[in-house]
JSON list of C-alpha atoms in Angstrom, two decimals:
[
{"chain": "X", "resi": 1, "resn": "MET", "atom": "CA", "xyz": [-92.14, -51.46, -18.09]},
{"chain": "X", "resi": 2, "resn": "GLU", "atom": "CA", "xyz": [-92.18, -48.01, -16.48]},
{"chain": "X", "resi": 3, "resn": "GLN", "atom": "CA", "xyz": [-92.26, -45.10, -18.93]},
{"chain": "X", "resi": 4, "resn": "LEU", "atom": "CA", "xyz": [-90.30, -41.92, -18.41]},
{"chain": "X", "resi": 5, "resn": "ASN", "atom": "CA", "xyz": [-90.56, -38.50, -20.05]},
{"chain": "X", "resi": 6, "resn": "ARG", "atom": "CA", "xyz": [-88.29, -36.10, -18.16]},
{"chain": "X", "resi": 7, "resn": "ILE", "atom": "CA", "xyz": [-85.96, -33.36, -19.27]},
{"chain": "X", "resi": 8, "resn": "GLU", "atom": "CA", "xyz": [-83.65, -31.10, -17.28]},
{"chain": "X", "resi": 9, "resn": "LEU", "atom": "CA", "xyz": [-82.12, -27.97, -18.78]},
{"chain": "X", "resi": 10, "resn": "ARG", "atom": "CA", "xyz": [-79.97, -25.13, -17.49]},
{"chain": "X", "resi": 11, "resn": "GLY", "atom": "CA", "xyz": [-79.42, -22.14, -19.73]},
{"chain": "X", "resi": 12, "resn": "ASN", "atom": "CA", "xyz": [-80.26, -18.52, -20.45]},
{"chain": "X", "resi": 13, "resn": "VAL", "atom": "CA", "xyz": [-83.67, -17.08, -21.27]},
{"chain": "X", "resi": 14, "resn": "GLY", "atom": "CA", "xyz": [-84.23, -15.52, -24.69]},
{"chain": "X", "resi": 15, "resn": "ASN", "atom": "CA", "xyz": [-87.63, -13.95, -25.27]},
{"chain": "X", "resi": 16, "resn": "ILE", "atom": "CA", "xyz": [-90.35, -14.33, -22.63]},
{"chain": "X", "resi": 17, "resn": "ARG", "atom": "CA", "xyz": [-94.12, -13.72, -22.72]},
{"chain": "X", "resi": 18, "resn": "VAL", "atom": "CA", "xyz": [-96.26, -13.92, -19.60]},
{"chain": "X", "resi": 19, "resn": "SER", "atom": "CA", "xyz": [-100.03, -14.18, -20.02]},
{"chain": "X", "resi": 20, "resn": "THR", "atom": "CA", "xyz": [-102.90, -14.35, -17.55]},
{"chain": "X", "resi": 21, "resn": "VAL", "atom": "CA", "xyz": [-105.15, -17.39, -17.98]},
{"chain": "X", "resi": 22, "resn": "GLY", "atom": "CA", "xyz": [-108.10, -17.49, -15.60]},
{"chain": "X", "resi": 23, "resn": "THR", "atom": "CA", "xyz": [-106.69, -16.89, -12.13]},
{"chain": "X", "resi": 24, "resn": "GLY", "atom": "CA", "xyz": [-103.16, -18.05, -13.02]},
{"chain": "X", "resi": 25, "resn": "GLN", "atom": "CA", "xyz": [-100.31, -17.13, -15.30]},
{"chain": "X", "resi": 26, "resn": "VAL", "atom": "CA", "xyz": [-98.46, -18.93, -18.05]},
{"chain": "X", "resi": 27, "resn": "ALA", "atom": "CA", "xyz": [-94.94, -18.05, -19.14]},
{"chain": "X", "resi": 28, "resn": "ARG", "atom": "CA", "xyz": [-93.70, -19.02, -22.59]},
{"chain": "X", "resi": 29, "resn": "PHE", "atom": "CA", "xyz": [-90.03, -18.44, -23.26]},
{"chain": "X", "resi": 30, "resn": "SER", "atom": "CA", "xyz": [-87.07, -19.62, -25.26]},
{"chain": "X", "resi": 31, "resn": "LEU", "atom": "CA", "xyz": [-84.07, -21.09, -23.47]},
{"chain": "X", "resi": 32, "resn": "ALA", "atom": "CA", "xyz": [-80.54, -21.32, -24.92]},
{"chain": "X", "resi": 33, "resn": "THR", "atom": "CA", "xyz": [-78.26, -24.15, -23.85]},
{"chain": "X", "resi": 34, "resn": "ASN", "atom": "CA", "xyz": [-74.63, -24.40, -24.95]},
{"chain": "X", "resi": 35, "resn": "PHE", "atom": "CA", "xyz": [-72.54, -27.49, -25.66]},
{"chain": "X", "resi": 36, "resn": "LEU", "atom": "CA", "xyz": [-68.78, -26.89, -25.77]},
{"chain": "X", "resi": 37, "resn": "TYR", "atom": "CA", "xyz": [-66.44, -29.18, -27.71]},
{"chain": "X", "resi": 38, "resn": "LYS", "atom": "CA", "xyz": [-63.27, -29.18, -29.80]},
{"chain": "X", "resi": 39, "resn": "ASN", "atom": "CA", "xyz": [-63.73, -29.68, -33.53]},
{"chain": "X", "resi": 40, "resn": "LYS", "atom": "CA", "xyz": [-61.50, -31.85, -35.71]},
{"chain": "X", "resi": 41, "resn": "ASP", "atom": "CA", "xyz": [-58.97, -29.01, -35.96]},
{"chain": "X", "resi": 42, "resn": "GLY", "atom": "CA", "xyz": [-58.77, -28.74, -32.17]},
{"chain": "X", "resi": 43, "resn": "GLU", "atom": "CA", "xyz": [-60.59, -25.39, -32.05]},
{"chain": "X", "resi": 44, "resn": "ALA", "atom": "CA", "xyz": [-63.06, -24.75, -29.24]},
{"chain": "X", "resi": 45, "resn": "THR", "atom": "CA", "xyz": [-66.60, -24.70, -30.65]},
{"chain": "X", "resi": 46, "resn": "VAL", "atom": "CA", "xyz": [-69.88, -23.68, -29.02]},
{"chain": "X", "resi": 47, "resn": "GLU", "atom": "CA", "xyz": [-73.11, -25.31, -30.23]},
{"chain": "X", "resi": 48, "resn": "THR", "atom": "CA", "xyz": [-76.21, -23.44, -29.05]},
{"chain": "X", "resi": 49, "resn": "THR", "atom": "CA", "xyz": [-79.61, -25.15, -28.96]},
{"chain": "X", "resi": 50, "resn": "TRP", "atom": "CA", "xyz": [-82.85, -23.22, -28.42]},
{"chain": "X", "resi": 51, "resn": "HIS", "atom": "CA", "xyz": [-85.73, -24.82, -26.50]},
{"chain": "X", "resi": 52, "resn": "ASN", "atom": "CA", "xyz": [-89.35, -23.66, -26.14]},
{"chain": "X", "resi": 53, "resn": "ILE", "atom": "CA", "xyz": [-90.50, -23.67, -22.52]},
{"chain": "X", "resi": 54, "resn": "VAL", "atom": "CA", "xyz": [-94.06, -23.43, -21.11]},
{"chain": "X", "resi": 55, "resn": "ALA", "atom": "CA", "xyz": [-94.47, -22.86, -17.36]},
{"chain": "X", "resi": 56, "resn": "TRP", "atom": "CA", "xyz": [-97.70, -22.44, -15.39]},
{"chain": "X", "resi": 57, "resn": "SER", "atom": "CA", "xyz": [-97.73, -20.45, -12.16]},
{"chain": "X", "resi": 58, "resn": "GLY", "atom": "CA", "xyz": [-98.10, -22.40, -8.93]},
{"chain": "X", "resi": 59, "resn": "LYS", "atom": "CA", "xyz": [-96.10, -24.85, -6.88]},
{"chain": "X", "resi": 60, "resn": "GLY", "atom": "CA", "xyz": [-92.43, -25.02, -7.78]},
{"chain": "X", "resi": 61, "resn": "MET", "atom": "CA", "xyz": [-92.48, -21.83, -9.83]},
{"chain": "X", "resi": 62, "resn": "PRO", "atom": "CA", "xyz": [-90.87, -18.47, -9.08]},
{"chain": "X", "resi": 63, "resn": "GLU", "atom": "CA", "xyz": [-92.58, -15.16, -9.79]},
{"chain": "X", "resi": 64, "resn": "PHE", "atom": "CA", "xyz": [-92.44, -14.86, -13.57]},
{"chain": "X", "resi": 65, "resn": "GLU", "atom": "CA", "xyz": [-91.80, -11.10, -13.33]},
{"chain": "X", "resi": 66, "resn": "LYS", "atom": "CA", "xyz": [-88.33, -11.90, -11.92]},
{"chain": "X", "resi": 67, "resn": "ILE", "atom": "CA", "xyz": [-87.35, -13.70, -15.14]},
{"chain": "X", "resi": 68, "resn": "GLY", "atom": "CA", "xyz": [-86.01, -11.57, -17.97]},
{"chain": "X", "resi": 69, "resn": "LYS", "atom": "CA", "xyz": [-83.98, -11.87, -21.13]},
{"chain": "X", "resi": 70, "resn": "GLY", "atom": "CA", "xyz": [-80.58, -13.36, -20.28]},
{"chain": "X", "resi": 71, "resn": "SER", "atom": "CA", "xyz": [-81.67, -14.76, -16.89]},
{"chain": "X", "resi": 72, "resn": "PRO", "atom": "CA", "xyz": [-79.95, -18.05, -16.05]},
{"chain": "X", "resi": 73, "resn": "VAL", "atom": "CA", "xyz": [-82.62, -20.65, -15.18]},
{"chain": "X", "resi": 74, "resn": "TYR", "atom": "CA", "xyz": [-82.96, -24.34, -14.38]},
{"chain": "X", "resi": 75, "resn": "VAL", "atom": "CA", "xyz": [-85.97, -26.15, -15.85]},
{"chain": "X", "resi": 76, "resn": "CYS", "atom": "CA", "xyz": [-87.24, -29.63, -15.04]},
{"chain": "X", "resi": 77, "resn": "GLY", "atom": "CA", "xyz": [-90.25, -30.96, -16.93]},
{"chain": "X", "resi": 78, "resn": "ARG", "atom": "CA", "xyz": [-91.47, -33.16, -19.74]},
{"chain": "X", "resi": 79, "resn": "LEU", "atom": "CA", "xyz": [-91.12, -33.01, -23.51]},
{"chain": "X", "resi": 80, "resn": "ARG", "atom": "CA", "xyz": [-94.27, -32.57, -25.61]},
{"chain": "X", "resi": 81, "resn": "SER", "atom": "CA", "xyz": [-94.61, -32.55, -29.39]},
{"chain": "X", "resi": 82, "resn": "THR", "atom": "CA", "xyz": [-96.96, -30.09, -31.06]},
{"chain": "X", "resi": 83, "resn": "LYS", "atom": "CA", "xyz": [-98.29, -29.76, -34.58]},
{"chain": "X", "resi": 84, "resn": "TYR", "atom": "CA", "xyz": [-99.03, -26.40, -36.12]},
{"chain": "X", "resi": 85, "resn": "THR", "atom": "CA", "xyz": [-99.60, -24.83, -39.50]},
{"chain": "X", "resi": 86, "resn": "GLY", "atom": "CA", "xyz": [-97.05, -22.20, -40.51]},
{"chain": "X", "resi": 87, "resn": "ASN", "atom": "CA", "xyz": [-97.80, -18.91, -42.24]},
{"chain": "X", "resi": 88, "resn": "ASP", "atom": "CA", "xyz": [-97.01, -20.65, -45.54]},
{"chain": "X", "resi": 89, "resn": "GLY", "atom": "CA", "xyz": [-99.82, -23.19, -44.92]},
{"chain": "X", "resi": 90, "resn": "ILE", "atom": "CA", "xyz": [-97.46, -26.12, -44.36]},
{"chain": "X", "resi": 91, "resn": "GLU", "atom": "CA", "xyz": [-98.08, -28.33, -41.33]},
{"chain": "X", "resi": 92, "resn": "ARG", "atom": "CA", "xyz": [-95.05, -28.62, -39.06]},
{"chain": "X", "resi": 93, "resn": "GLN", "atom": "CA", "xyz": [-94.10, -30.40, -35.86]},
{"chain": "X", "resi": 94, "resn": "GLY", "atom": "CA", "xyz": [-92.32, -28.73, -32.97]},
{"chain": "X", "resi": 95, "resn": "TYR", "atom": "CA", "xyz": [-91.31, -29.60, -29.44]},
{"chain": "X", "resi": 96, "resn": "GLU", "atom": "CA", "xyz": [-91.77, -27.77, -26.16]},
{"chain": "X", "resi": 97, "resn": "VAL", "atom": "CA", "xyz": [-90.84, -28.46, -22.57]},
{"chain": "X", "resi": 98, "resn": "ILE", "atom": "CA", "xyz": [-93.73, -28.32, -20.09]},
{"chain": "X", "resi": 99, "resn": "ALA", "atom": "CA", "xyz": [-92.01, -27.18, -16.89]},
{"chain": "X", "resi": 100, "resn": "SER", "atom": "CA", "xyz": [-92.90, -28.79, -13.59]},
{"chain": "X", "resi": 101, "resn": "ARG", "atom": "CA", "xyz": [-90.09, -27.03, -11.74]},
{"chain": "X", "resi": 102, "resn": "LEU", "atom": "CA", "xyz": [-88.36, -23.78, -12.59]},
{"chain": "X", "resi": 103, "resn": "SER", "atom": "CA", "xyz": [-85.75, -21.86, -10.63]},
{"chain": "X", "resi": 104, "resn": "ILE", "atom": "CA", "xyz": [-83.61, -18.83, -11.24]},
{"chain": "X", "resi": 105, "resn": "VAL", "atom": "CA", "xyz": [-79.94, -19.82, -10.97]},
{"chain": "X", "resi": 106, "resn": "THR", "atom": "CA", "xyz": [-77.92, -17.58, -8.70]},
{"chain": "X", "resi": 107, "resn": "GLN", "atom": "CA", "xyz": [-74.40, -16.94, -9.85]},
{"chain": "X", "resi": 108, "resn": "ASP", "atom": "CA", "xyz": [-71.58, -16.85, -7.31]}
]
């Protein structure tokens, strides 16, 4: 059976950090996606989910300097789980998207 680990997201950038690693760059940023629905009372409700994104410079990546807080972006990549120890000493598990393709969405 073929295995598949692929995720596609389109949303708005929160905080972004760009670091130089060797001869390349890595961008780490949060991405907000919204899901709109009507609740049981018929009121429109927005559910926002925050995702952690990691993108390495190279093929399929824009210049990271063009991405800022609030920028609308499209991300295609894979989901990876990470384990870390919090400031309180408790081990936690988190998830991040390793981007293979990233583009800035132009708005009409």
